[in-house]
C-alpha cells in the first residue's frame, strides 16, 4: 500500500479508508472524521486516498480562518466548486444567504450534490473543518445525514474533532460514522521518511531521539530536515535547532485556541515539565483553567497523565515544546520564567531564575555552585550537572563559567545523559587547552561510542593532572581503567585502577577501581581469577555498600561467565532495585544485559526477553549507539533460537551496522557471536565456525576469549566437528579447558564438546560415557538447560547408532520437552527428526498404508507440501481456500500420526523417491 500511494507509515490508515470507501460504493453512505494535530499528515493521507478513488467524483472545500464568522461561507464555496465547469456568473447563482435556515442551506447543498454526482459514487472532503463556520458545518451535517442511502463518502479533516462533531450535530451514536485518529510515525516509518527524502541512514539512537522529539509528526520532521541544510538530520534536536518556519507554524496553530488556551501552552512550554492544575492556576491567575485545559486535550494539544497519584498536564512531545518556546517573545518568556520561579520548588526554581535573567548574577552563581557541590557529594550527579550548567550561564567570571561547563559535561556523561552532554560539544571544543578540557573531550568521545579515542583523551588528562591535582588524576585514571576494560585491555585496566587507588580517598573511585582490577584479572586469566579478587564483597548482595555497587555488578558478570548463573542473577538483580545516587549508568546497563544472558542460558527465555525489553527502554532514554548494538545481538540470539529468522536478521544487521561505526572491537565481537549462534541453530556449520574463528583470531579479542569463552567455545568446537574440522575442534576444547569453571554450565558444555569429538573419531562408546558424565553433573549455579538438552540430543544419536533405542528415545523425549517448553522450534524439529530416525524400522509399510488411505485431493495437497509450497500457494493451485488446505493437512496428520508439516514432507518425498 505504501508503494502504491507514495505514503510512508500510513498504509494501515489508507487501507481502512479504502475499506470505508468500498462500503460507500455499495450505497452505504459513510462519514469519516480524520483527526490529529497540526502537521501530522492528514492532508497528505487525504490526497493519497483520493488518488485511489478513480471512480469517485470528489468535491472538496477547506476551512479558512478569516471566514469563520461568515455564516454559510464554506457551503457557498462548496456550491461554486461543484459548478467549476460553468462560467463565473452561473457558478454564483442560488448561493445560500446568511439569513437562510440550516434546513434551507442543507437542502440547497443536497440539490447541488445530486447534480454534481450523477450516477457516480461521491467523496465530499471538508479540510480544516475546525476553521469552517458553524452554519456551514450544521448545513453539511444536515445534508449528509439525509443522504445515508446514497453512494456518498464524507471525509471531515479536523484538529478539534469533538467541537466539529458537535457543530455538525453528530452528538449521539449514528450508524455509518467513524473516526480515524492519526498519531505520529513509528521509528521505522521515520527511517523510511528520511530515506524517501534522500537522507542517509542514521544510527538507531539518533533515530529514536528524532522520533521522540518530533513524536513522529511530519511537520516537525520536515522542519528538522530543512534545518540540516542538505546534510544529515541533526543528531540531537534541541531548542537551538528549531527553524523559524516551524516556530511560526506552531505559533499559528496555537492561535487557533482562545487566549486562555494559548497562555496555557506558553506556560507548559516555559515550565518544560508536567504541571498540576493548582500550579497552572497560580501561573495563569485563572480559576477556570480546567475548562481551557479540556479544549486543549480535545484538540490533541496536551494530554493528562497520572504521576505519583496526581494528574498532571503534559505537552505532547519535545518538538512541540521547543517550537512553542522559541516562538515566545523574549520579554514574555522571561516574565513566565519569573512566574515559574515563584511557584516551583528547588531545583527547578533555580533553572527558571537563570532563564529569567537579563544579565550575569554573581550571587546566584555562587549559590548554584554550592548546591552543585552538595549534590555531587551526596551522589546526585545529574542534579549537580544541572546546577553547574546554570553556573556556566550566570557567572560573571569567564573562568568560572568555563570550569563549570567542563565539569557539568563530565557529570552528564557519567550519569548517562549522553545527548544533553553532546549538545555542549562545540562549546567544549572552543575552550583553550587544559586537563579538564581533555577530560571532557574524553567523555564526549565515550558518549559517541568511540572508546579508543575516549581512552586517549583521558590518558592525556591524567598525565596533565599528575603532580598538579592528584585527586583529579586519580579520577581520570579510574575512568580510563573502565574504558580500557571495555577495550579488552586487562593488564592496562588493572594498572590504571591501581594508579587511581594510590591517589584517592574517594569511596566511589575506590569502588570502581576495585571492580576494574578484578575485571582486568578476568580478562588476563579468566573469570574465576577475577572473582577471587572480589572476596571483600559481602555474600548477600543486598548488604553491599553503595560505593561497591560497581564491584557487585562485576561479581555478577563474572559469576555468569564462569557458570554461577543463579548467583549471578542475585547480584545483578540488586541493580534493578537500586536507585543509589551517583551510580554510573553504564553499570546499571551492564547489569541488565548480563542478567538477560543468564536468564537465556538457564532457559528462562521469557524473563530474558522481559529484561532485554527493559534495557531497550532504558537505552532509548539515555543510550549510546553501542548500547543498541549489544541489545540487538542479544535479541537476535533469542529470535534465532525460536526460528524467527526475519526478526533475527533485522536485529543482527542493525548490530553489525552499529559495530562498523565504532572504533573498538567489542561490538563486532558480540555481533559475530550472535551471528554464529544463529548459523549454529540453522546447522550451517561452516558459517558458525567462520564467524567464531573471526572473533577468536582477532588479537584485540584475546581477553574477551578468556572472558566469554565458556559461552562461545563449545559452539565453535561442535561446529568444527560437524564441519569435519576435528583439529580446530580440539583446539577449542583445549582453550575451553584452560578456563576455570565455578558452576555446572561450563562443565556440561565441555562434556558436550568432548563427546562430539569422540563420536566423530568413531569412539562412540567413549562418547556415550562422556555424555552421561555431562548429564550426571549436578546443577551447581543453576541448571544449564540449553547445553544439557543439546547434549541429550547428541547422546540420543550415539545410543541409536549402538542400537540402544530405548534409552536413546528417553533422552530425546527429555530434550523434546525442554525445547518445546522454550518454544525453540529449530532445535525441537532437529530433536524430533532424531526421534524419527531412531524409530525408522517398520515405517515403510506404515507409510505405504498411510498413502493409500488418503483421498485424491489430500494426495494432491501432500505432493505440493513435499515441494515446499505454502498453504496460500497450494490453495491457489488447487482452487481451494486456505482454511480447506489447513483442514486437509489436519486430516493427514491424524491418519499418519504425524506431528508437523516437515514429517509429512519427508514422508511424501521418501515415498516418491
GROMACS .gro file of N, CA and C in nm, residues 39 54-55 128 130 196 216 245 273 319 469 476 484 496 546 593 619 623-624 687 698 765 770 832 861 878:
model
   78
   39UNK      N    1   0.012   1.922   1.120
   39UNK     CA    2   0.131   1.866   1.059
   39UNK      C    3   0.142   1.715   1.064
   54UNK      N    4  -1.050   0.647  -0.839
   54UNK     CA    5  -1.070   0.700  -0.975
   54UNK      C    6  -1.216   0.701  -1.019
   55UNK      N    7  -1.299   0.616  -0.957
   55UNK     CA    8  -1.440   0.611  -0.997
   55UNK      C    9  -1.527   0.706  -0.917
  128UNK      N   10  -0.961   2.107   0.706
  128UNK     CA   11  -0.952   2.211   0.811
  128UNK      C   12  -1.091   2.248   0.859
  130UNK      N   13  -1.209   2.256   1.142
  130UNK     CA   14  -1.210   2.339   1.263
  130UNK      C   15  -1.211   2.488   1.229
  196UNK      N   16   1.320   0.838   0.205
  196UNK     CA   17   1.243   0.884   0.090
  196UNK      C   18   1.282   1.025   0.050
  216UNK      N   19   0.709   1.174   1.584
  216UNK     CA   20   0.678   1.121   1.451
  216UNK      C   21   0.591   1.212   1.368
  245UNK      N   22   1.065   2.863   1.063
  245UNK     CA   23   0.942   2.821   0.995
  245UNK      C   24   0.858   2.733   1.085
  273UNK      N   25   0.793   2.083   3.193
  273UNK     CA   26   0.772   1.976   3.290
  273UNK      C   27   0.621   1.958   3.309
  319UNK      N   28   0.946   1.833   2.061
  319UNK     CA   29   0.950   1.927   1.949
  319UNK      C   30   0.842   2.033   1.961
  469UNK      N   31   4.712   1.810   4.041
  469UNK     CA   32   4.586   1.782   4.111
  469UNK      C   33   4.572   1.630   4.118
  476UNK      N   34   4.057   1.067   3.672
  476UNK     CA   35   4.077   1.042   3.529
  476UNK      C   36   4.131   0.902   3.506
  484UNK      N   37   3.950   0.107   2.940
  484UNK     CA   38   4.044   0.003   2.898
  484UNK      C   39   3.983  -0.136   2.916
  496UNK      N   40   4.581   0.108   3.554
  496UNK     CA   41   4.517   0.240   3.569
  496UNK      C   42   4.435   0.244   3.696
  546UNK      N   43   2.681   0.107   4.888
  546UNK     CA   44   2.663   0.177   4.759
  546UNK      C   45   2.794   0.200   4.684
  593UNK      N   46   2.200  -0.625   3.082
  593UNK     CA   47   2.241  -0.707   2.968
  593UNK      C   48   2.290  -0.844   3.014
  619UNK      N   49   1.781   0.230   2.711
  619UNK     CA   50   1.871   0.281   2.606
  619UNK      C   51   1.802   0.387   2.521
  623UNK      N   52   2.084   0.622   2.584
  623UNK     CA   53   2.172   0.516   2.539
  623UNK      C   54   2.269   0.560   2.433
  624UNK      N   55   2.385   0.497   2.431
  624UNK     CA   56   2.480   0.515   2.322
  624UNK      C   57   2.441   0.421   2.209
  687UNK      N   58   2.941  -2.161   0.840
  687UNK     CA   59   2.919  -2.020   0.874
  687UNK      C   60   2.942  -1.995   1.023
  698UNK      N   61   4.103  -1.251   1.615
  698UNK     CA   62   4.136  -1.109   1.626
  698UNK      C   63   4.214  -1.087   1.755
  765UNK      N   64   3.136  -4.547   2.201
  765UNK     CA   65   3.116  -4.588   2.341
  765UNK      C   66   3.176  -4.484   2.436
  770UNK      N   67   3.105  -4.005   2.800
  770UNK     CA   68   3.130  -3.862   2.823
  770UNK      C   69   2.998  -3.786   2.833
  832UNK      N   70   1.309  -3.389   1.702
  832UNK     CA   71   1.205  -3.478   1.652
  832UNK      C   72   1.257  -3.561   1.535
  861UNK      N   73  -0.265  -3.231  -0.226
  861UNK     CA   74  -0.215  -3.136  -0.126
  861UNK      C   75  -0.080  -3.182  -0.072
  878UNK      N   76  -0.489  -2.533  -0.631
  878UNK     CA   77  -0.598  -2.631  -0.631
  878UNK      C   78  -0.737  -2.566  -0.625
   0.00000   0.00000   0.00000
